[in-house]
């Protein structure tokens, strides 16, 4: 039996609304990056200061900021 080591991705409603404003080309790239986070959430760069504990992925001109809940997985 295969172990499912995926993380569950939660997109806040406010972000989902913003997705509607993003051109399709960029939206596809963003979707690929978000899907990668399911299996490799530590892929993004650590943030510091006010955003300490969060990570980011850059898809210029956009930035995805997220956090990893290691206690709760999919």
PDB file of C-alpha atoms in Angstrom:
ATOM      1  CA  UNK A   1       0.000   0.000   0.000  1.00  0.00           C
ATOM      2  CA  UNK A   2       1.291   3.436  -0.935  1.00  0.00           C
ATOM      3  CA  UNK A   3       1.617   6.136   1.719  1.00  0.00           C
ATOM      4  CA  UNK A   4       0.125   9.490   0.767  1.00  0.00           C
ATOM      5  CA  UNK A   5       2.606  12.131   1.853  1.00  0.00           C
ATOM      6  CA  UNK A   6       0.818  15.032   0.220  1.00  0.00           C
ATOM      7  CA  UNK A   7      -0.037  18.250   1.988  1.00  0.00           C
ATOM      8  CA  UNK A   8      -3.478  19.795   1.630  1.00  0.00           C
ATOM      9  CA  UNK A   9      -3.524  23.201  -0.085  1.00  0.00           C
ATOM     10  CA  UNK A  10      -6.020  25.761   1.200  1.00  0.00           C
ATOM     11  CA  UNK A  11      -6.546  28.906  -0.869  1.00  0.00           C
ATOM     12  CA  UNK A  12      -8.256  31.736   1.042  1.00  0.00           C
ATOM     13  CA  UNK A  13     -11.391  33.158  -0.601  1.00  0.00           C
ATOM     14  CA  UNK A  14      -9.748  36.543  -1.090  1.00  0.00           C
ATOM     15  CA  UNK A  15      -6.974  34.885  -3.107  1.00  0.00           C
ATOM     16  CA  UNK A  16      -9.457  32.920  -5.181  1.00  0.00           C
ATOM     17  CA  UNK A  17     -11.138  36.223  -6.108  1.00  0.00           C
ATOM     18  CA  UNK A  18      -7.771  37.701  -7.127  1.00  0.00           C
ATOM     19  CA  UNK A  19      -7.078  34.707  -9.390  1.00  0.00           C
ATOM     20  CA  UNK A  20      -9.913  35.889 -11.639  1.00  0.00           C
ATOM     21  CA  UNK A  21      -7.889  39.038 -12.412  1.00  0.00           C
ATOM     22  CA  UNK A  22      -4.723  37.173 -13.445  1.00  0.00           C
ATOM     23  CA  UNK A  23      -4.107  36.461 -17.159  1.00  0.00           C
ATOM     24  CA  UNK A  24      -4.511  32.793 -18.104  1.00  0.00           C
ATOM     25  CA  UNK A  25      -0.819  32.326 -19.010  1.00  0.00           C
ATOM     26  CA  UNK A  26       0.286  33.370 -15.519  1.00  0.00           C
ATOM     27  CA  UNK A  27      -2.545  31.498 -13.840  1.00  0.00           C
ATOM     28  CA  UNK A  28      -1.323  28.221 -15.365  1.00  0.00           C
ATOM     29  CA  UNK A  29       2.204  28.836 -14.028  1.00  0.00           C
ATOM     30  CA  UNK A  30       0.844  29.719 -10.596  1.00  0.00           C
ATOM     31  CA  UNK A  31      -1.326  26.579 -10.563  1.00  0.00           C
ATOM     32  CA  UNK A  32       1.719  24.404 -11.357  1.00  0.00           C
ATOM     33  CA  UNK A  33       3.686  25.992  -8.511  1.00  0.00           C
ATOM     34  CA  UNK A  34       0.816  25.526  -6.058  1.00  0.00           C
ATOM     35  CA  UNK A  35       0.424  21.885  -7.111  1.00  0.00           C
ATOM     36  CA  UNK A  36       4.146  21.339  -6.499  1.00  0.00           C
ATOM     37  CA  UNK A  37       3.613  22.470  -2.901  1.00  0.00           C
ATOM     38  CA  UNK A  38       1.395  19.432  -2.255  1.00  0.00           C
ATOM     39  CA  UNK A  39       4.431  17.150  -2.433  1.00  0.00           C
ATOM     40  CA  UNK A  40       7.286  19.563  -1.696  1.00  0.00           C
ATOM     41  CA  UNK A  41       6.046  22.406   0.533  1.00  0.00           C
ATOM     42  CA  UNK A  42       9.588  23.338   1.569  1.00  0.00           C
ATOM     43  CA  UNK A  43      10.351  24.285  -2.054  1.00  0.00           C
ATOM     44  CA  UNK A  44       9.752  27.988  -1.406  1.00  0.00           C
ATOM     45  CA  UNK A  45      12.130  30.454   0.198  1.00  0.00           C
ATOM     46  CA  UNK A  46      11.835  31.224   3.932  1.00  0.00           C
ATOM     47  CA  UNK A  47      10.617  34.689   4.858  1.00  0.00           C
ATOM     48  CA  UNK A  48      11.789  36.818   7.776  1.00  0.00           C
ATOM     49  CA  UNK A  49      10.610  39.748   9.860  1.00  0.00           C
ATOM     50  CA  UNK A  50       6.834  40.241   9.962  1.00  0.00           C
ATOM     51  CA  UNK A  51       6.389  37.230   7.694  1.00  0.00           C
ATOM     52  CA  UNK A  52       8.632  34.884   9.682  1.00  0.00           C
ATOM     53  CA  UNK A  53       7.293  31.337   9.629  1.00  0.00           C
ATOM     54  CA  UNK A  54       5.957  31.763   6.106  1.00  0.00           C
ATOM     55  CA  UNK A  55       7.535  30.947   2.747  1.00  0.00           C
ATOM     56  CA  UNK A  56       7.303  32.368  -0.764  1.00  0.00           C
ATOM     57  CA  UNK A  57       7.484  31.291  -4.362  1.00  0.00           C
ATOM     58  CA  UNK A  58       8.126  33.930  -7.021  1.00  0.00           C
ATOM     59  CA  UNK A  59       6.460  33.718 -10.392  1.00  0.00           C
ATOM     60  CA  UNK A  60       7.261  37.203 -11.690  1.00  0.00           C
ATOM     61  CA  UNK A  61       5.411  39.488 -11.487  1.00  0.00           C
ATOM     62  CA  UNK A  62       3.536  37.513  -8.796  1.00  0.00           C
ATOM     63  CA  UNK A  63       4.522  36.170  -5.393  1.00  0.00           C
ATOM     64  CA  UNK A  64       2.820  33.313  -3.561  1.00  0.00           C
ATOM     65  CA  UNK A  65       3.141  33.558   0.219  1.00  0.00           C
ATOM     66  CA  UNK A  66       2.191  30.494   2.256  1.00  0.00           C
ATOM     67  CA  UNK A  67       2.807  28.623   5.479  1.00  0.00           C
ATOM     68  CA  UNK A  68       3.224  24.933   6.191  1.00  0.00           C
ATOM     69  CA  UNK A  69       1.123  23.270   8.867  1.00  0.00           C
ATOM     70  CA  UNK A  70       3.296  20.251   9.655  1.00  0.00           C
ATOM     71  CA  UNK A  71       0.811  19.012  12.253  1.00  0.00           C
ATOM     72  CA  UNK A  72      -2.073  18.700   9.823  1.00  0.00           C
ATOM     73  CA  UNK A  73      -1.663  16.998   6.469  1.00  0.00           C
ATOM     74  CA  UNK A  74      -4.095  15.830   3.802  1.00  0.00           C
TER      75      UNK A  74
END
